[in-house]
PDB file of C-alpha atoms and ligand atoms in Angstrom:
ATOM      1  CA  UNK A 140       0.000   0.000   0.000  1.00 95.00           C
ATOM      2  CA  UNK A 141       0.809   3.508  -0.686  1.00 97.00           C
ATOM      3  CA  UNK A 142       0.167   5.984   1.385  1.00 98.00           C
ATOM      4  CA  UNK A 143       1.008  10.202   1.704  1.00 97.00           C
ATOM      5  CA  UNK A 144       3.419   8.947   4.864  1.00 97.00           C
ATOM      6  CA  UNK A 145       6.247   6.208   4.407  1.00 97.00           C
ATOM      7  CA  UNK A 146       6.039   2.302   4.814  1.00 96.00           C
ATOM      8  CA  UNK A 147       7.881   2.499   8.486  1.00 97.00           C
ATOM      9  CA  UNK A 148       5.192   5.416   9.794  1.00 97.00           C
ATOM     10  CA  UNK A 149       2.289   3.592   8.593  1.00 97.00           C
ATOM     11  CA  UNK A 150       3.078   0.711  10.690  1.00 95.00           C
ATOM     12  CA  UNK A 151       4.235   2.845  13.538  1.00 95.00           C
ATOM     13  CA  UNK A 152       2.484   5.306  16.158  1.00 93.00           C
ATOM     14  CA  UNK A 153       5.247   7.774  15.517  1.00 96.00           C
ATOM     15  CA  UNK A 154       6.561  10.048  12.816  1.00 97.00           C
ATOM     16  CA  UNK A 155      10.110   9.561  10.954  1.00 98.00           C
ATOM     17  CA  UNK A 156      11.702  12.626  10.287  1.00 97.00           C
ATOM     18  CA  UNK A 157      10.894  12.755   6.756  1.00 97.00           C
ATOM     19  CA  UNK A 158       7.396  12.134   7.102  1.00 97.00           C
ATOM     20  CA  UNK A 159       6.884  14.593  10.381  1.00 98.00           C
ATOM     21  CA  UNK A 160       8.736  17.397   8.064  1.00 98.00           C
ATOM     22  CA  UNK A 161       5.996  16.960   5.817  1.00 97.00           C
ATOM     23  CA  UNK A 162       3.202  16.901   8.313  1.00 97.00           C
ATOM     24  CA  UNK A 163       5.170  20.572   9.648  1.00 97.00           C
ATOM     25  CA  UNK A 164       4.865  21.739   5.884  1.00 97.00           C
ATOM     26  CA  UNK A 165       1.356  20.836   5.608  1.00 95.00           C
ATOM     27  CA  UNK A 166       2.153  18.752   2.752  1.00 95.00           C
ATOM     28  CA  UNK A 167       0.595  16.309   4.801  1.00 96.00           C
ATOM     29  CA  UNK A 168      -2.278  16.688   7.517  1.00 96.00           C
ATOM     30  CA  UNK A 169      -3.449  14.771  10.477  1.00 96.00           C
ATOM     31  CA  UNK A 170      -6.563  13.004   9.292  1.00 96.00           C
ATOM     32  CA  UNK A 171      -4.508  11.514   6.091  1.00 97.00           C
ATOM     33  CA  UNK A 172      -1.851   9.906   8.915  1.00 97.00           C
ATOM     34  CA  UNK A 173      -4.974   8.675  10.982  1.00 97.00           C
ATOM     35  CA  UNK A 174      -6.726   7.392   7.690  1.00 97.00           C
ATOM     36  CA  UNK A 175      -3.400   6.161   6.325  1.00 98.00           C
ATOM     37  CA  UNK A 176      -2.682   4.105   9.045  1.00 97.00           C
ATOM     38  CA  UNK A 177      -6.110   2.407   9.151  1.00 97.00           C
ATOM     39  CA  UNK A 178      -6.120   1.252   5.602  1.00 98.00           C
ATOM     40  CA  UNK A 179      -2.837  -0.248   6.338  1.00 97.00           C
ATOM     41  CA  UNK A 180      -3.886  -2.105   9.302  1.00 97.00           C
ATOM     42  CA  UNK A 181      -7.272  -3.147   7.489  1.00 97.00           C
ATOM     43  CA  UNK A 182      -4.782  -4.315   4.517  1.00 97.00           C
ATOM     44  CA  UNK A 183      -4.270  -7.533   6.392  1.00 96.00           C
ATOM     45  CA  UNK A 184      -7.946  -8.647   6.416  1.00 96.00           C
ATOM     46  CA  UNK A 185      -8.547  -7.215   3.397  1.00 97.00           C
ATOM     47  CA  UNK A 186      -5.837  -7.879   0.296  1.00 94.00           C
ATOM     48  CA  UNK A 187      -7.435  -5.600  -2.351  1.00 93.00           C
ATOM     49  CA  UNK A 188      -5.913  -2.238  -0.288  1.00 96.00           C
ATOM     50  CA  UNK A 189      -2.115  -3.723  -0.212  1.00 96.00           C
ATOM     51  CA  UNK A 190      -1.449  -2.785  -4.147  1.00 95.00           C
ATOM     52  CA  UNK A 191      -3.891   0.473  -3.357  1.00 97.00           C
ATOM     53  CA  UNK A 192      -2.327   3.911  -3.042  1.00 98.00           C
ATOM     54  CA  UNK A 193      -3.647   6.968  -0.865  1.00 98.00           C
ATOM     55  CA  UNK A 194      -2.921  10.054  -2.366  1.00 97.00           C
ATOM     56  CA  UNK A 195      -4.317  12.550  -0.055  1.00 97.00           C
ATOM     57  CA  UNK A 196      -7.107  12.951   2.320  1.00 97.00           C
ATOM     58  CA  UNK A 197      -9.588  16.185   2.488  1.00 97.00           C
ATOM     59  CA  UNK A 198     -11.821  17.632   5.414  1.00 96.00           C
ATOM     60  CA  UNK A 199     -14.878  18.734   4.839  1.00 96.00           C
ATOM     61  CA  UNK A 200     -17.572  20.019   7.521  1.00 96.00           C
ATOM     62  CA  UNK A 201     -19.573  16.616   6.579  1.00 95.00           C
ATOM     63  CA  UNK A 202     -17.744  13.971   4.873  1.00 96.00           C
ATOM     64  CA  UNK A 203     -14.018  13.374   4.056  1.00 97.00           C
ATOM     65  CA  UNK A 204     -12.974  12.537   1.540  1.00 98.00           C
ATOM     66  CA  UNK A 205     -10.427   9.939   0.188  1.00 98.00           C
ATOM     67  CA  UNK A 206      -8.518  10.593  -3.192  1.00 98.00           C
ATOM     68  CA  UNK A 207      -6.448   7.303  -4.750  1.00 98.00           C
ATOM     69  CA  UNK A 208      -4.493   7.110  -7.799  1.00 98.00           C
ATOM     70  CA  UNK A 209      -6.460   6.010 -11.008  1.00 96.00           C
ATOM     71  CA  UNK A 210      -8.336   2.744 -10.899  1.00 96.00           C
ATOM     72  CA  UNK A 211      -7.661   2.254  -7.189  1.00 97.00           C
ATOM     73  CA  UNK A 212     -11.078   3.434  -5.684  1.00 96.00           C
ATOM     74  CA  UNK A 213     -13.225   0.317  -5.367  1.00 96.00           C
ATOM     75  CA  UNK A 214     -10.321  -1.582  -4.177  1.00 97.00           C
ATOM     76  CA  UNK A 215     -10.596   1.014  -0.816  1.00 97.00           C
ATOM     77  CA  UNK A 216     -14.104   0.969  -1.035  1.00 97.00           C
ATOM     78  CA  UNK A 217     -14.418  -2.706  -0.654  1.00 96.00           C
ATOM     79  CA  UNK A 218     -17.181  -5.023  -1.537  1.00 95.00           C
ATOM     80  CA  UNK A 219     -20.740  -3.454  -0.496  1.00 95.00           C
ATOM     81  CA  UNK A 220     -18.729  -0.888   0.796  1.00 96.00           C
ATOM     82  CA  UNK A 221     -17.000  -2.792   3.939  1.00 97.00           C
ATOM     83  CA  UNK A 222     -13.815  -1.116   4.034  1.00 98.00           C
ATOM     84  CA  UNK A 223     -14.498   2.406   3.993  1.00 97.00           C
ATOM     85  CA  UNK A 224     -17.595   1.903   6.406  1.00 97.00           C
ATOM     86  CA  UNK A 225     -15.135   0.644   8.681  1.00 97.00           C
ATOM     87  CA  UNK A 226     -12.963   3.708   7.993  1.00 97.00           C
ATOM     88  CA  UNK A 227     -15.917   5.878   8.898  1.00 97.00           C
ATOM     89  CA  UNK A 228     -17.098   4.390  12.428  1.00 97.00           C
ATOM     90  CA  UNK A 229     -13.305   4.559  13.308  1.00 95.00           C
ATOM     91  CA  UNK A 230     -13.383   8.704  12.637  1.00 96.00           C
ATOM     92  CA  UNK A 231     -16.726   8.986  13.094  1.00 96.00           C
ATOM     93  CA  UNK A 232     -17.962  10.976   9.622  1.00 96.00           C
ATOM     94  CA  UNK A 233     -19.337   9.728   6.409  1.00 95.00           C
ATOM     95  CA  UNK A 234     -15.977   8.823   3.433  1.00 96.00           C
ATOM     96  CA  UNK A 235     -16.162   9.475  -0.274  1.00 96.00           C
ATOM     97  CA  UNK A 236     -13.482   8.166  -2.349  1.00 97.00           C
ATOM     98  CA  UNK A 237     -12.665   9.445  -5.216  1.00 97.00           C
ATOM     99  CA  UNK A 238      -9.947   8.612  -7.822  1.00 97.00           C
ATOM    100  CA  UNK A 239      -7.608  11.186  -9.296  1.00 96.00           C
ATOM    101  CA  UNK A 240      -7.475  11.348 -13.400  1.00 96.00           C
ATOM    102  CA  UNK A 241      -5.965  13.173 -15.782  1.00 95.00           C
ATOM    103  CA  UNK A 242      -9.516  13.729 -16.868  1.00 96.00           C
ATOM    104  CA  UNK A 243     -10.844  16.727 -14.726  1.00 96.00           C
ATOM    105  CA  UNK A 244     -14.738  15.139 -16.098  1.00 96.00           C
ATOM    106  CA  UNK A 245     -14.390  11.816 -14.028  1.00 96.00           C
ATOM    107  CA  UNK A 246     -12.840  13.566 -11.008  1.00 97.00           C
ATOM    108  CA  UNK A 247     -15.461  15.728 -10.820  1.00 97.00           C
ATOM    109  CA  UNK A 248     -18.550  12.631 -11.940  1.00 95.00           C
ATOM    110  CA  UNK A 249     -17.064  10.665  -8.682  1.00 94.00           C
ATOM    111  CA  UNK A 250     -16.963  13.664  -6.584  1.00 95.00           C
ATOM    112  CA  UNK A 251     -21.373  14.683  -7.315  1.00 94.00           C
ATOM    113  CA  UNK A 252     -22.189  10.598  -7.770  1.00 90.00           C
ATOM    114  CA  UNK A 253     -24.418   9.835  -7.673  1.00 89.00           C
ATOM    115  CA  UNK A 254     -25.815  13.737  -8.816  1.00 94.00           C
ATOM    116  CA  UNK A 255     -24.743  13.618 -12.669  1.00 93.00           C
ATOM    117  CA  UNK A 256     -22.927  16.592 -14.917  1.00 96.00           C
ATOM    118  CA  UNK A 257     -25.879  18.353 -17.046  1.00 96.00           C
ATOM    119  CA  UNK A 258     -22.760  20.263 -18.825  1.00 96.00           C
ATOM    120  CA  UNK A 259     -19.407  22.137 -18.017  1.00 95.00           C
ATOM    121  CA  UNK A 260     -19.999  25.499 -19.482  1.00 94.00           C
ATOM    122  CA  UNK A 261     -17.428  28.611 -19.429  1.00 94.00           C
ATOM    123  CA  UNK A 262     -18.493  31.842 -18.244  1.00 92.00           C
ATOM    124  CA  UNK A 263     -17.040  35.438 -18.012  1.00 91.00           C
ATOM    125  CA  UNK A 264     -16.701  36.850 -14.707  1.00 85.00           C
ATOM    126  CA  UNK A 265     -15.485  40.265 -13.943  1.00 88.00           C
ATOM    127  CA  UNK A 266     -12.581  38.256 -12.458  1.00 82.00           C
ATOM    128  CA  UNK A 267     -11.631  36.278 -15.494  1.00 85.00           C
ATOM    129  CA  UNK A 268     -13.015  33.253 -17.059  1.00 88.00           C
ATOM    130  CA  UNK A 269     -14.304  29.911 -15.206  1.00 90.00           C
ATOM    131  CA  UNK A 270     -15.628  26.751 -16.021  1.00 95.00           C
ATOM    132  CA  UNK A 271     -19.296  26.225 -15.196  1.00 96.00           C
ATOM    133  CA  UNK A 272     -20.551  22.421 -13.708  1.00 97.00           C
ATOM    134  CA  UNK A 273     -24.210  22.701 -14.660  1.00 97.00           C
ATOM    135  CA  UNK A 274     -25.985  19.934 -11.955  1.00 97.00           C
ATOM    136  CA  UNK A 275     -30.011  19.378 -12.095  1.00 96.00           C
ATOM    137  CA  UNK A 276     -31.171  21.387  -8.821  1.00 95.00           C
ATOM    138  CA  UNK A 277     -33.146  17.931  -8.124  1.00 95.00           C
ATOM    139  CA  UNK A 278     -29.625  17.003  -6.403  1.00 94.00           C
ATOM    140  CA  UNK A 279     -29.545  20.503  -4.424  1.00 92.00           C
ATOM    141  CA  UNK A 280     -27.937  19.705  -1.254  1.00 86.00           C
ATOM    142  CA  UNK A 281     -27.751  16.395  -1.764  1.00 87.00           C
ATOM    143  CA  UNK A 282     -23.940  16.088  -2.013  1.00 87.00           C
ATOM    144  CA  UNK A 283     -23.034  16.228   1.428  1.00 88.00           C
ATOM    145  CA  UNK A 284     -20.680  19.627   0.734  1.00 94.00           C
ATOM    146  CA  UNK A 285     -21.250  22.993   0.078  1.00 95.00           C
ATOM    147  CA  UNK A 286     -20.599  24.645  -3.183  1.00 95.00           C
ATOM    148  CA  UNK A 287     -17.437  26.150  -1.287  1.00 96.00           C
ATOM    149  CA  UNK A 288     -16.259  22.606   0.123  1.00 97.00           C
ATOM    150  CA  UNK A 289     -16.954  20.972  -3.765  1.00 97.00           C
ATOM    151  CA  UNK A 290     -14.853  23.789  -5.727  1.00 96.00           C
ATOM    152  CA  UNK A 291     -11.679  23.558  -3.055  1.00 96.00           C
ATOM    153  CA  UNK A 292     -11.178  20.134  -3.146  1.00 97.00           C
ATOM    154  CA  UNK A 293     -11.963  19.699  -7.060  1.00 96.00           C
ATOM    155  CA  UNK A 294      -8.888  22.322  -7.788  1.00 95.00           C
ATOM    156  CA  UNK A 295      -6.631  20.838  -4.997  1.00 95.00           C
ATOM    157  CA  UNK A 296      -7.287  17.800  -7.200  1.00 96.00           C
ATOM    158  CA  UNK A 297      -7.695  18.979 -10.516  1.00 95.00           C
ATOM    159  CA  UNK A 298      -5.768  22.431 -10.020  1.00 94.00           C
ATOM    160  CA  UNK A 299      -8.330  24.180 -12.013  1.00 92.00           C
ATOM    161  CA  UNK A 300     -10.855  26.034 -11.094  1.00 92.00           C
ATOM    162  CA  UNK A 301     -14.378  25.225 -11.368  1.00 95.00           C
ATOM    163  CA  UNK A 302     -17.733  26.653  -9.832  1.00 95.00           C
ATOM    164  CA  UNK A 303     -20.544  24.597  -9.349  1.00 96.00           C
ATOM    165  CA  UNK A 304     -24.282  25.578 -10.101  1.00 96.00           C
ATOM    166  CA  UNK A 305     -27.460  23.932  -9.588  1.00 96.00           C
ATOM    167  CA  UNK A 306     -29.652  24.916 -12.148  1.00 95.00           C
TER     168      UNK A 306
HETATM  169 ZN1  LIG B 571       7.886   8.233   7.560  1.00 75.22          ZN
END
């Protein structure tokens, strides 16, 4: 398994040097440590998360959620879910994963999933351009984020910017 902190400090309950210079940085935050080193331990009952990789973990006020490297996302889901439910009694909050892509589209598809994309649409703002995700306002607040919460982790991800409208 790969993880944001090295094979020693996922198997340990302290920090190597390395890995507690990143966590000082913020290259690396608390809850992707705690999350980090639950997958690992769960990666002996469960075999699909030991070729899985973590890439980063993000807070939000109502879910967290999980981003792994391309393809990687059902294998830390786990069947019916098991894996990640057991990731979300141990910190207490509801867990999205979501796998990163070079295609902005399917990051943002497993970010709203089950709400789907009605378009991507740019618009002219006094401060510049943007691109628009158009979502049916059937799914309004239905995504267990804010608008605010959805566009900051889709361009930590992405790194582009994108608003997102129910319309
Ligand atoms: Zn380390």
């Amino acid at each position: 398994m790969k993880a944001p902190i090295c094979n020693v400090c996922l198997k340990s309950d302290v920090l190597c040097s390395n890995c507690e210079e990143k966590l000082e940085n913020g290259e690396i935050n608390e809850l992707e440590i705690q999350i980090s080193r639950k997958l690992k331990e769960l990666s002996d009952e469960y075999g699909s998360l030991r070729d899985s990789e973590i890439l980063h973990v993000y807070d939000t006020e109502n879910v967290v959620v999980i981003v792994t490297a391309e393809g990687d996302g059902a294998k830390v889901v786990g069947r019916s879910g098991e894996i990640v439910k057991k990731v979300a009694e141990e910190i207490d909050k509801s867990i999205r994963v979501v796998e990163k892509s070079e295609n902005d589209r399917e990051v943002i598809k497993g970010l709203l999933s089950p709400a789907e994309i009605e378009s991507v649409n740019t618009v002219f703002t006094p401060d510049g351009e943007h691109q628009k995700i158009v979502v049916d306002e059937e799914y309004k607040g239905k995504i267990n984020m804010s608008n605010e919460e959805f566009e900051e982790i889709i361009e930590k991800i992405t790194g582009s910017h994108y608003l997102l409208s129910f319309e």
